[in-house]
Amino acid sequence: MEARQRHFDRLVEQPADSLWSYWQQLLNDHQVTQLEMATYALAHKLRQAGNEEIYSSIAEVLREPSLSTGQKRWVVDLLTETATSEALKVVLNEAVNSQPSALQRLLLESVLKMTNNRWDARFHPELSPVLEEIWNQRPGDWELLVTVATGIANAGSERGGALLLRAVANSGPTVTKVEKGKNLPALAALRALRKIRNPEVVPILAKELTHADLEDVVFIASGDALAAMGRPEATEALLEWAKQAPREATPLVERWFRQIRDSVSLERLHKDLLQNKPFRSEQIKEKLAVTLKEIEPVVE
């Protein structure tokens, strides 16, 4: 392990250009063992300081017809590990312009992995504009559309969250109508909203809970997204809604709060009920208490 670390340290000490040349040499020579470490090192360098020439060169290699799919997989892996806006642009550009193939599947998988990559121990909402640009072009390819929508949700920027909600709002008055309709962007957005995990989007979703109509598609989509998030901030927003909700919303209380599993959220909910905070509807309060008793927290 120490030897691997020393090797990695030596690699990242090299200038990015030199490391990229070395990486290409390993790829051409099929030096798989060394290529793995070089991939991590080069990705690390590119995260620290972008290099337009290197990204352009990576894109050229990806389009090189003489390379096998196996070799191109390594190129995609390098971009996936890097997971910067520039890397995402290369992958998306190739995915949009390539025909359905094994490579295109790799590229679409890469988009999802990149937008889920929490390098530097954080979400990366800066990836969202790259995806939004493709989304706004309204691609007709269902797989690409779902991938882009999910990528936007994974990145979790406020603007991206609002964009997905608009797509749903413009498609029909209720979730059932959207699901039965043929508006592909709306269907992709509705599916993607439940993948949001970045608490940065909570205020936008919480704002949509103020709709008076309990069947409103944006209201339901926002509540579903908050319930699926598994974050205390999201649970707090649902609780604030529940305190003001009419008794007719009782089924939604069970539907949304039953999904909550994180221990911090459950602890706060139990504490709130113990403190006997006022609810507009006693039936809602009772349903919440019963639902919480039936939930088994996830051990973190």
PDB file of C-alpha atoms in Angstrom:
ATOM      1  CA  MET A   1       0.000   0.000   0.000  1.00  0.00           C
ATOM      2  CA  GLU A   2       2.819   2.399   0.878  1.00  0.00           C
ATOM      3  CA  ALA A   3       4.570   1.618  -2.407  1.00  0.00           C
ATOM      4  CA  ARG A   4       1.383   2.421  -4.344  1.00  0.00           C
ATOM      5  CA  GLN A   5       1.039   5.699  -2.480  1.00  0.00           C
ATOM      6  CA  ARG A   6       4.650   6.642  -3.242  1.00  0.00           C
ATOM      7  CA  HIS A   7       4.093   5.798  -6.906  1.00  0.00           C
ATOM      8  CA  PHE A   8       0.940   7.933  -6.973  1.00  0.00           C
ATOM      9  CA  ASP A   9       2.787  10.818  -5.296  1.00  0.00           C
ATOM     10  CA  ARG A  10       5.548  10.631  -7.912  1.00  0.00           C
ATOM     11  CA  LEU A  11       2.995  10.687 -10.708  1.00  0.00           C
ATOM     12  CA  VAL A  12       1.114  13.747  -9.441  1.00  0.00           C
ATOM     13  CA  GLU A  13       4.407  15.630  -9.110  1.00  0.00           C
ATOM     14  CA  GLN A  14       4.694  15.548 -12.901  1.00  0.00           C
ATOM     15  CA  PRO A  15       3.295  18.393 -15.037  1.00  0.00           C
ATOM     16  CA  ALA A  16      -0.161  17.570 -16.393  1.00  0.00           C
ATOM     17  CA  ASP A  17       1.093  17.535 -20.015  1.00  0.00           C
ATOM     18  CA  SER A  18       3.792  14.979 -19.211  1.00  0.00           C
ATOM     19  CA  LEU A  19       1.366  12.836 -17.261  1.00  0.00           C
ATOM     20  CA  TRP A  20      -1.122  12.894 -20.156  1.00  0.00           C
ATOM     21  CA  SER A  21       1.603  11.770 -22.588  1.00  0.00           C
ATOM     22  CA  TYR A  22       2.588   8.982 -20.214  1.00  0.00           C
ATOM     23  CA  TRP A  23      -1.070   7.942 -19.864  1.00  0.00           C
ATOM     24  CA  GLN A  24      -1.479   7.695 -23.643  1.00  0.00           C
ATOM     25  CA  GLN A  25       1.666   5.606 -23.894  1.00  0.00           C
ATOM     26  CA  LEU A  26       0.305   3.167 -21.293  1.00  0.00           C
ATOM     27  CA  LEU A  27      -3.011   3.007 -23.177  1.00  0.00           C
ATOM     28  CA  ASN A  28      -1.316   2.220 -26.486  1.00  0.00           C
ATOM     29  CA  ASP A  29       0.903  -0.405 -24.830  1.00  0.00           C
ATOM     30  CA  HIS A  30      -2.063  -1.981 -22.976  1.00  0.00           C
ATOM     31  CA  GLN A  31      -0.284  -1.524 -19.635  1.00  0.00           C
ATOM     32  CA  VAL A  32      -3.442  -2.036 -17.588  1.00  0.00           C
ATOM     33  CA  THR A  33      -1.882  -2.185 -14.114  1.00  0.00           C
ATOM     34  CA  GLN A  34       0.027   1.074 -14.494  1.00  0.00           C
ATOM     35  CA  LEU A  35      -2.876   2.698 -16.370  1.00  0.00           C
ATOM     36  CA  GLU A  36      -5.184   2.455 -13.366  1.00  0.00           C
ATOM     37  CA  MET A  37      -2.837   4.423 -11.123  1.00  0.00           C
ATOM     38  CA  ALA A  38      -2.047   6.918 -13.879  1.00  0.00           C
ATOM     39  CA  THR A  39      -5.789   7.481 -14.373  1.00  0.00           C
ATOM     40  CA  TYR A  40      -6.239   8.463 -10.717  1.00  0.00           C
ATOM     41  CA  ALA A  41      -3.171  10.703 -10.836  1.00  0.00           C
ATOM     42  CA  LEU A  42      -4.151  12.500 -14.051  1.00  0.00           C
ATOM     43  CA  ALA A  43      -7.731  12.980 -12.856  1.00  0.00           C
ATOM     44  CA  HIS A  44      -6.351  14.488  -9.642  1.00  0.00           C
ATOM     45  CA  LYS A  45      -4.192  16.921 -11.650  1.00  0.00           C
ATOM     46  CA  LEU A  46      -7.072  17.951 -13.916  1.00  0.00           C
ATOM     47  CA  ARG A  47      -9.315  18.634 -10.939  1.00  0.00           C
ATOM     48  CA  GLN A  48      -6.685  20.942  -9.469  1.00  0.00           C
ATOM     49  CA  ALA A  49      -6.158  22.944 -12.657  1.00  0.00           C
ATOM     50  CA  GLY A  50      -8.070  22.550 -15.878  1.00  0.00           C
ATOM     51  CA  ASN A  51      -6.145  22.282 -19.114  1.00  0.00           C
ATOM     52  CA  GLU A  52      -8.147  22.961 -22.285  1.00  0.00           C
ATOM     53  CA  GLU A  53      -5.509  21.422 -24.543  1.00  0.00           C
ATOM     54  CA  ILE A  54      -5.542  18.159 -22.605  1.00  0.00           C
ATOM     55  CA  TYR A  55      -9.351  17.979 -22.637  1.00  0.00           C
ATOM     56  CA  SER A  56      -9.343  18.607 -26.401  1.00  0.00           C
ATOM     57  CA  SER A  57      -6.752  15.895 -26.835  1.00  0.00           C
ATOM     58  CA  ILE A  58      -8.799  13.468 -24.703  1.00  0.00           C
ATOM     59  CA  ALA A  59     -11.825  14.180 -26.925  1.00  0.00           C
ATOM     60  CA  GLU A  60      -9.737  13.417 -30.028  1.00  0.00           C
ATOM     61  CA  VAL A  61      -8.550  10.118 -28.546  1.00  0.00           C
ATOM     62  CA  LEU A  62     -12.146   9.204 -27.706  1.00  0.00           C
ATOM     63  CA  ARG A  63     -13.127   9.746 -31.350  1.00  0.00           C
ATOM     64  CA  GLU A  64     -10.135   7.821 -32.719  1.00  0.00           C
ATOM     65  CA  PRO A  65     -11.610   5.041 -34.933  1.00  0.00           C
ATOM     66  CA  SER A  66      -8.544   2.798 -34.590  1.00  0.00           C
ATOM     67  CA  LEU A  67      -9.003   2.409 -30.836  1.00  0.00           C
ATOM     68  CA  SER A  68     -10.920  -0.606 -29.534  1.00  0.00           C
ATOM     69  CA  THR A  69     -13.987  -0.226 -27.320  1.00  0.00           C
ATOM     70  CA  GLY A  70     -11.841  -1.613 -24.477  1.00  0.00           C
ATOM     71  CA  GLN A  71      -9.302   1.174 -24.936  1.00  0.00           C
ATOM     72  CA  LYS A  72     -12.032   3.796 -25.214  1.00  0.00           C
ATOM     73  CA  ARG A  73     -13.433   2.494 -21.948  1.00  0.00           C
ATOM     74  CA  TRP A  74     -10.198   3.654 -20.303  1.00  0.00           C
ATOM     75  CA  VAL A  75     -10.632   7.110 -21.843  1.00  0.00           C
ATOM     76  CA  VAL A  76     -14.195   7.277 -20.508  1.00  0.00           C
ATOM     77  CA  ASP A  77     -12.967   6.056 -17.101  1.00  0.00           C
ATOM     78  CA  LEU A  78     -10.422   8.879 -17.025  1.00  0.00           C
ATOM     79  CA  LEU A  79     -13.113  11.483 -17.720  1.00  0.00           C
ATOM     80  CA  THR A  80     -15.479   9.845 -15.224  1.00  0.00           C
ATOM     81  CA  GLU A  81     -12.855   9.916 -12.482  1.00  0.00           C
ATOM     82  CA  THR A  82     -12.018  13.552 -13.267  1.00  0.00           C
ATOM     83  CA  ALA A  83     -15.682  14.592 -12.998  1.00  0.00           C
ATOM     84  CA  THR A  84     -15.196  18.289 -13.790  1.00  0.00           C
ATOM     85  CA  SER A  85     -17.416  20.439 -15.995  1.00  0.00           C
ATOM     86  CA  GLU A  86     -14.851  20.171 -18.796  1.00  0.00           C
ATOM     87  CA  ALA A  87     -14.761  16.376 -18.533  1.00  0.00           C
ATOM     88  CA  LEU A  88     -18.556  16.236 -18.541  1.00  0.00           C
ATOM     89  CA  LYS A  89     -18.671  18.390 -21.693  1.00  0.00           C
ATOM     90  CA  VAL A  90     -16.438  15.915 -23.524  1.00  0.00           C
ATOM     91  CA  VAL A  91     -18.554  12.933 -22.478  1.00  0.00           C
ATOM     92  CA  LEU A  92     -21.892  14.613 -23.244  1.00  0.00           C
ATOM     93  CA  ASN A  93     -20.737  15.896 -26.614  1.00  0.00           C
ATOM     94  CA  GLU A  94     -19.697  12.403 -27.637  1.00  0.00           C
ATOM     95  CA  ALA A  95     -22.886  10.853 -26.222  1.00  0.00           C
ATOM     96  CA  VAL A  96     -25.096  13.300 -28.139  1.00  0.00           C
ATOM     97  CA  ASN A  97     -23.256  12.779 -31.422  1.00  0.00           C
ATOM     98  CA  SER A  98     -22.690   9.026 -31.295  1.00  0.00           C
ATOM     99  CA  GLN A  99     -25.080   6.352 -32.499  1.00  0.00           C
ATOM    100  CA  PRO A 100     -26.524   3.853 -29.993  1.00  0.00           C
ATOM    101  CA  SER A 101     -23.663   1.481 -29.253  1.00  0.00           C
ATOM    102  CA  ALA A 102     -21.584  -0.055 -26.484  1.00  0.00           C
ATOM    103  CA  LEU A 103     -19.610   3.212 -26.336  1.00  0.00           C
ATOM    104  CA  GLN A 104     -22.731   5.344 -26.001  1.00  0.00           C
ATOM    105  CA  ARG A 105     -23.894   3.179 -23.081  1.00  0.00           C
ATOM    106  CA  LEU A 106     -20.505   3.740 -21.428  1.00  0.00           C
ATOM    107  CA  LEU A 107     -20.840   7.476 -21.979  1.00  0.00           C
ATOM    108  CA  LEU A 108     -24.341   7.649 -20.474  1.00  0.00           C
ATOM    109  CA  GLU A 109     -23.195   5.598 -17.469  1.00  0.00           C
ATOM    110  CA  SER A 110     -20.281   8.009 -17.127  1.00  0.00           C
ATOM    111  CA  VAL A 111     -22.641  11.003 -16.873  1.00  0.00           C
ATOM    112  CA  LEU A 112     -24.461   9.384 -13.942  1.00  0.00           C
ATOM    113  CA  LYS A 113     -21.231   8.386 -12.199  1.00  0.00           C
ATOM    114  CA  MET A 114     -19.709  11.839 -12.686  1.00  0.00           C
ATOM    115  CA  THR A 115     -22.710  13.693 -11.288  1.00  0.00           C
ATOM    116  CA  ASN A 116     -22.774  11.320  -8.311  1.00  0.00           C
ATOM    117  CA  ASN A 117     -19.047  11.736  -7.648  1.00  0.00           C
ATOM    118  CA  ARG A 118     -18.625  13.647  -4.381  1.00  0.00           C
ATOM    119  CA  TRP A 119     -14.919  14.345  -4.793  1.00  0.00           C
ATOM    120  CA  ASP A 120     -13.658  16.922  -2.306  1.00  0.00           C
ATOM    121  CA  ALA A 121     -16.448  15.577  -0.068  1.00  0.00           C
ATOM    122  CA  ARG A 122     -19.140  17.786  -1.585  1.00  0.00           C
ATOM    123  CA  PHE A 123     -21.849  17.991  -4.211  1.00  0.00           C
ATOM    124  CA  HIS A 124     -20.883  19.559  -7.542  1.00  0.00           C
ATOM    125  CA  PRO A 125     -23.727  21.825  -8.696  1.00  0.00           C
ATOM    126  CA  GLU A 126     -21.259  23.480 -11.096  1.00  0.00           C
ATOM    127  CA  LEU A 127     -21.837  20.476 -13.384  1.00  0.00           C
ATOM    128  CA  SER A 128     -25.505  21.373 -13.828  1.00  0.00           C
ATOM    129  CA  PRO A 129     -25.182  24.115 -16.510  1.00  0.00           C
ATOM    130  CA  VAL A 130     -23.439  21.670 -18.870  1.00  0.00           C
ATOM    131  CA  LEU A 131     -26.393  19.289 -18.531  1.00  0.00           C
ATOM    132  CA  GLU A 132     -28.986  22.065 -18.685  1.00  0.00           C
ATOM    133  CA  GLU A 133     -27.617  23.151 -22.060  1.00  0.00           C
ATOM    134  CA  ILE A 134     -28.296  19.685 -23.482  1.00  0.00           C
ATOM    135  CA  TRP A 135     -31.681  19.521 -21.730  1.00  0.00           C
ATOM    136  CA  ASN A 136     -32.782  22.806 -23.276  1.00  0.00           C
ATOM    137  CA  GLN A 137     -32.078  21.345 -26.720  1.00  0.00           C
ATOM    138  CA  ARG A 138     -34.841  18.800 -25.985  1.00  0.00           C
ATOM    139  CA  PRO A 139     -33.069  15.660 -27.228  1.00  0.00           C
ATOM    140  CA  GLY A 140     -35.470  13.076 -28.653  1.00  0.00           C
ATOM    141  CA  ASP A 141     -33.430  10.117 -27.422  1.00  0.00           C
ATOM    142  CA  TRP A 142     -35.218   8.773 -24.313  1.00  0.00           C
ATOM    143  CA  GLU A 143     -32.097   7.251 -22.747  1.00  0.00           C
ATOM    144  CA  LEU A 144     -30.147  10.473 -23.213  1.00  0.00           C
ATOM    145  CA  LEU A 145     -33.051  12.529 -21.861  1.00  0.00           C
ATOM    146  CA  VAL A 146     -33.369  10.393 -18.711  1.00  0.00           C
ATOM    147  CA  THR A 147     -29.603  10.469 -18.187  1.00  0.00           C
ATOM    148  CA  VAL A 148     -29.419  14.259 -18.493  1.00  0.00           C
ATOM    149  CA  ALA A 149     -32.414  14.769 -16.186  1.00  0.00           C
ATOM    150  CA  THR A 150     -30.942  12.403 -13.597  1.00  0.00           C
ATOM    151  CA  GLY A 151     -27.560  14.096 -13.914  1.00  0.00           C
ATOM    152  CA  ILE A 152     -29.177  17.466 -13.209  1.00  0.00           C
ATOM    153  CA  ALA A 153     -30.841  15.986 -10.118  1.00  0.00           C
ATOM    154  CA  ASN A 154     -27.580  14.375  -8.961  1.00  0.00           C
ATOM    155  CA  ALA A 155     -25.630  17.628  -9.322  1.00  0.00           C
ATOM    156  CA  GLY A 156     -28.366  19.358  -7.346  1.00  0.00           C
ATOM    157  CA  SER A 157     -28.164  23.045  -8.214  1.00  0.00           C
ATOM    158  CA  GLU A 158     -31.064  25.371  -7.431  1.00  0.00           C
ATOM    159  CA  ARG A 159     -31.423  26.310 -11.092  1.00  0.00           C
ATOM    160  CA  GLY A 160     -31.366  22.664 -12.155  1.00  0.00           C
ATOM    161  CA  GLY A 161     -34.045  21.767  -9.618  1.00  0.00           C
ATOM    162  CA  ALA A 162     -36.231  24.630 -10.824  1.00  0.00           C
ATOM    163  CA  LEU A 163     -35.733  23.522 -14.437  1.00  0.00           C
ATOM    164  CA  LEU A 164     -36.953  19.990 -13.663  1.00  0.00           C
ATOM    165  CA  LEU A 165     -39.971  21.339 -11.797  1.00  0.00           C
ATOM    166  CA  ARG A 166     -40.869  23.607 -14.740  1.00  0.00           C
ATOM    167  CA  ALA A 167     -40.732  20.635 -17.101  1.00  0.00           C
ATOM    168  CA  VAL A 168     -43.220  18.824 -14.874  1.00  0.00           C
ATOM    169  CA  ALA A 169     -45.445  21.888 -14.395  1.00  0.00           C
ATOM    170  CA  ASN A 170     -45.780  22.471 -18.132  1.00  0.00           C
ATOM    171  CA  SER A 171     -46.959  18.954 -18.865  1.00  0.00           C
ATOM    172  CA  GLY A 172     -50.235  18.353 -17.051  1.00  0.00           C
ATOM    173  CA  PRO A 173     -52.230  19.161 -13.914  1.00  0.00           C
ATOM    174  CA  THR A 174     -51.656  15.857 -12.070  1.00  0.00           C
ATOM    175  CA  VAL A 175     -48.968  13.170 -11.756  1.00  0.00           C
ATOM    176  CA  THR A 176     -51.338  10.613 -13.312  1.00  0.00           C
ATOM    177  CA  LYS A 177     -51.871  12.833 -16.370  1.00  0.00           C
ATOM    178  CA  VAL A 178     -48.111  13.305 -16.757  1.00  0.00           C
ATOM    179  CA  GLU A 179     -47.425   9.575 -16.417  1.00  0.00           C
ATOM    180  CA  LYS A 180     -50.065   8.738 -19.018  1.00  0.00           C
ATOM    181  CA  GLY A 181     -48.937  11.502 -21.379  1.00  0.00           C
ATOM    182  CA  LYS A 182     -46.315  11.532 -24.110  1.00  0.00           C
ATOM    183  CA  ASN A 183     -44.282  14.492 -22.875  1.00  0.00           C
ATOM    184  CA  LEU A 184     -40.900  12.751 -22.583  1.00  0.00           C
ATOM    185  CA  PRO A 185     -39.040  15.630 -20.859  1.00  0.00           C
ATOM    186  CA  ALA A 186     -41.785  15.769 -18.207  1.00  0.00           C
ATOM    187  CA  LEU A 187     -41.629  12.010 -17.637  1.00  0.00           C
ATOM    188  CA  ALA A 188     -37.826  12.143 -17.349  1.00  0.00           C
ATOM    189  CA  ALA A 189     -37.979  15.133 -14.983  1.00  0.00           C
ATOM    190  CA  LEU A 190     -40.636  13.499 -12.789  1.00  0.00           C
ATOM    191  CA  ARG A 191     -38.471  10.401 -12.439  1.00  0.00           C
ATOM    192  CA  ALA A 192     -35.294  12.426 -11.826  1.00  0.00           C
ATOM    193  CA  LEU A 193     -36.663  14.685  -9.085  1.00  0.00           C
ATOM    194  CA  ARG A 194     -36.673  11.775  -6.644  1.00  0.00           C
ATOM    195  CA  LYS A 195     -32.901  11.446  -7.138  1.00  0.00           C
ATOM    196  CA  ILE A 196     -32.094  14.879  -5.680  1.00  0.00           C
ATOM    197  CA  ARG A 197     -29.892  14.642  -2.582  1.00  0.00           C
ATOM    198  CA  ASN A 198     -28.272  18.074  -2.399  1.00  0.00           C
ATOM    199  CA  PRO A 199     -29.941  20.118   0.403  1.00  0.00           C
ATOM    200  CA  GLU A 200     -29.250  23.232  -1.690  1.00  0.00           C
ATOM    201  CA  VAL A 201     -32.467  22.416  -3.579  1.00  0.00           C
ATOM    202  CA  VAL A 202     -34.658  22.094  -0.448  1.00  0.00           C
ATOM    203  CA  PRO A 203     -35.870  25.758  -0.425  1.00  0.00           C
ATOM    204  CA  ILE A 204     -37.150  25.450  -4.007  1.00  0.00           C
ATOM    205  CA  LEU A 205     -38.975  22.202  -3.276  1.00  0.00           C
ATOM    206  CA  ALA A 206     -40.340  23.504   0.036  1.00  0.00           C
ATOM    207  CA  LYS A 207     -41.756  26.592  -1.679  1.00  0.00           C
ATOM    208  CA  GLU A 208     -43.845  24.354  -3.963  1.00  0.00           C
ATOM    209  CA  LEU A 209     -45.517  22.746  -0.924  1.00  0.00           C
ATOM    210  CA  THR A 210     -47.568  25.924  -0.492  1.00  0.00           C
ATOM    211  CA  HIS A 211     -49.908  24.901  -3.372  1.00  0.00           C
ATOM    212  CA  ALA A 212     -53.487  24.707  -2.176  1.00  0.00           C
ATOM    213  CA  ASP A 213     -54.390  21.903  -4.598  1.00  0.00           C
ATOM    214  CA  LEU A 214     -53.285  18.582  -3.066  1.00  0.00           C
ATOM    215  CA  GLU A 215     -53.251  16.929  -6.502  1.00  0.00           C
ATOM    216  CA  ASP A 216     -51.145  19.614  -8.181  1.00  0.00           C
ATOM    217  CA  VAL A 217     -48.338  17.869 -10.063  1.00  0.00           C
ATOM    218  CA  VAL A 218     -45.561  20.200  -8.875  1.00  0.00           C
ATOM    219  CA  PHE A 219     -46.771  19.957  -5.278  1.00  0.00           C
ATOM    220  CA  ILE A 220     -46.728  16.140  -5.378  1.00  0.00           C
ATOM    221  CA  ALA A 221     -43.412  15.990  -7.246  1.00  0.00           C
ATOM    222  CA  SER A 222     -41.800  18.320  -4.701  1.00  0.00           C
ATOM    223  CA  GLY A 223     -43.111  16.354  -1.735  1.00  0.00           C
ATOM    224  CA  ASP A 224     -41.953  13.090  -3.289  1.00  0.00           C
ATOM    225  CA  ALA A 225     -38.499  14.588  -3.890  1.00  0.00           C
ATOM    226  CA  LEU A 226     -38.192  15.821  -0.295  1.00  0.00           C
ATOM    227  CA  ALA A 227     -39.371  12.478   1.101  1.00  0.00           C
ATOM    228  CA  ALA A 228     -36.810  10.581  -0.970  1.00  0.00           C
ATOM    229  CA  MET A 229     -33.921  12.883  -0.087  1.00  0.00           C
ATOM    230  CA  GLY A 230     -33.091  11.381   3.298  1.00  0.00           C
ATOM    231  CA  ARG A 231     -31.759  14.664   4.711  1.00  0.00           C
ATOM    232  CA  PRO A 232     -32.809  16.488   7.902  1.00  0.00           C
ATOM    233  CA  GLU A 233     -33.312  19.717   5.923  1.00  0.00           C
ATOM    234  CA  ALA A 234     -35.810  17.971   3.653  1.00  0.00           C
ATOM    235  CA  THR A 235     -37.634  16.358   6.584  1.00  0.00           C
ATOM    236  CA  GLU A 236     -37.872  19.764   8.299  1.00  0.00           C
ATOM    237  CA  ALA A 237     -39.566  21.196   5.200  1.00  0.00           C
ATOM    238  CA  LEU A 238     -42.071  18.329   5.135  1.00  0.00           C
ATOM    239  CA  LEU A 239     -42.781  18.760   8.837  1.00  0.00           C
ATOM    240  CA  GLU A 240     -43.463  22.487   8.417  1.00  0.00           C
ATOM    241  CA  TRP A 241     -45.906  21.617   5.634  1.00  0.00           C
ATOM    242  CA  ALA A 242     -47.577  18.906   7.745  1.00  0.00           C
ATOM    243  CA  LYS A 243     -48.215  21.341  10.606  1.00  0.00           C
ATOM    244  CA  GLN A 244     -50.292  23.513   8.265  1.00  0.00           C
ATOM    245  CA  ALA A 245     -51.826  20.749   6.144  1.00  0.00           C
ATOM    246  CA  PRO A 246     -55.584  20.062   6.128  1.00  0.00           C
ATOM    247  CA  ARG A 247     -56.921  16.658   7.237  1.00  0.00           C
ATOM    248  CA  GLU A 248     -57.461  15.730   3.561  1.00  0.00           C
ATOM    249  CA  ALA A 249     -53.665  15.500   3.268  1.00  0.00           C
ATOM    250  CA  THR A 250     -53.481  12.586   5.746  1.00  0.00           C
ATOM    251  CA  PRO A 251     -52.660   9.969   3.040  1.00  0.00           C
ATOM    252  CA  LEU A 252     -49.764  12.140   1.863  1.00  0.00           C
ATOM    253  CA  VAL A 253     -48.367  12.378   5.390  1.00  0.00           C
ATOM    254  CA  GLU A 254     -48.203   8.600   5.558  1.00  0.00           C
ATOM    255  CA  ARG A 255     -46.768   8.340   2.024  1.00  0.00           C
ATOM    256  CA  TRP A 256     -44.019  10.894   2.573  1.00  0.00           C
ATOM    257  CA  PHE A 257     -42.998  10.354   6.176  1.00  0.00           C
ATOM    258  CA  ARG A 258     -42.928   6.569   5.824  1.00  0.00           C
ATOM    259  CA  GLN A 259     -39.950   6.994   3.485  1.00  0.00           C
ATOM    260  CA  ILE A 260     -37.817   8.786   6.062  1.00  0.00           C
ATOM    261  CA  ARG A 261     -35.068   6.584   7.461  1.00  0.00           C
ATOM    262  CA  ASP A 262     -32.141   8.772   8.512  1.00  0.00           C
ATOM    263  CA  SER A 263     -31.674   8.831  12.271  1.00  0.00           C
ATOM    264  CA  VAL A 264     -31.238  12.621  12.582  1.00  0.00           C
ATOM    265  CA  SER A 265     -34.584  13.267  10.887  1.00  0.00           C
ATOM    266  CA  LEU A 266     -36.392  10.649  12.966  1.00  0.00           C
ATOM    267  CA  GLU A 267     -34.933  12.031  16.188  1.00  0.00           C
ATOM    268  CA  ARG A 268     -36.119  15.543  15.325  1.00  0.00           C
ATOM    269  CA  LEU A 269     -39.589  14.325  14.408  1.00  0.00           C
ATOM    270  CA  HIS A 270     -39.993  12.389  17.659  1.00  0.00           C
ATOM    271  CA  LYS A 271     -38.750  15.406  19.616  1.00  0.00           C
ATOM    272  CA  ASP A 272     -41.227  17.695  17.858  1.00  0.00           C
ATOM    273  CA  LEU A 273     -44.144  15.402  18.655  1.00  0.00           C
ATOM    274  CA  LEU A 274     -43.035  15.022  22.292  1.00  0.00           C
ATOM    275  CA  GLN A 275     -42.994  18.801  22.636  1.00  0.00           C
ATOM    276  CA  ASN A 276     -46.618  18.747  21.483  1.00  0.00           C
ATOM    277  CA  LYS A 277     -46.138  21.394  18.783  1.00  0.00           C
ATOM    278  CA  PRO A 278     -49.482  22.606  17.360  1.00  0.00           C
ATOM    279  CA  PHE A 279     -50.834  21.125  14.123  1.00  0.00           C
ATOM    280  CA  ARG A 280     -53.719  22.530  12.095  1.00  0.00           C
ATOM    281  CA  SER A 281     -55.189  19.010  11.945  1.00  0.00           C
ATOM    282  CA  GLU A 282     -55.124  16.608  14.888  1.00  0.00           C
ATOM    283  CA  GLN A 283     -55.708  13.764  12.430  1.00  0.00           C
ATOM    284  CA  ILE A 284     -52.481  14.688  10.605  1.00  0.00           C
ATOM    285  CA  LYS A 285     -50.613  14.772  13.907  1.00  0.00           C
ATOM    286  CA  GLU A 286     -51.952  11.370  14.929  1.00  0.00           C
ATOM    287  CA  LYS A 287     -51.115   9.841  11.540  1.00  0.00           C
ATOM    288  CA  LEU A 288     -47.566  11.174  11.812  1.00  0.00           C
ATOM    289  CA  ALA A 289     -47.157   9.674  15.296  1.00  0.00           C
ATOM    290  CA  VAL A 290     -48.446   6.269  14.139  1.00  0.00           C
ATOM    291  CA  THR A 291     -46.249   6.333  11.025  1.00  0.00           C
ATOM    292  CA  LEU A 292     -43.120   7.147  13.043  1.00  0.00           C
ATOM    293  CA  LYS A 293     -43.728   4.202  15.367  1.00  0.00           C
ATOM    294  CA  GLU A 294     -43.690   1.858  12.388  1.00  0.00           C
ATOM    295  CA  ILE A 295     -40.407   3.141  10.936  1.00  0.00           C
ATOM    296  CA  GLU A 296     -37.137   1.301  11.500  1.00  0.00           C
ATOM    297  CA  PRO A 297     -34.219   3.776  11.259  1.00  0.00           C
ATOM    298  CA  VAL A 298     -31.302   2.945   8.986  1.00  0.00           C
ATOM    299  CA  VAL A 299     -28.124   2.263  10.949  1.00  0.00           C
ATOM    300  CA  GLU A 300     -25.576   4.796   9.669  1.00  0.00           C
TER     301      GLU A 300
END
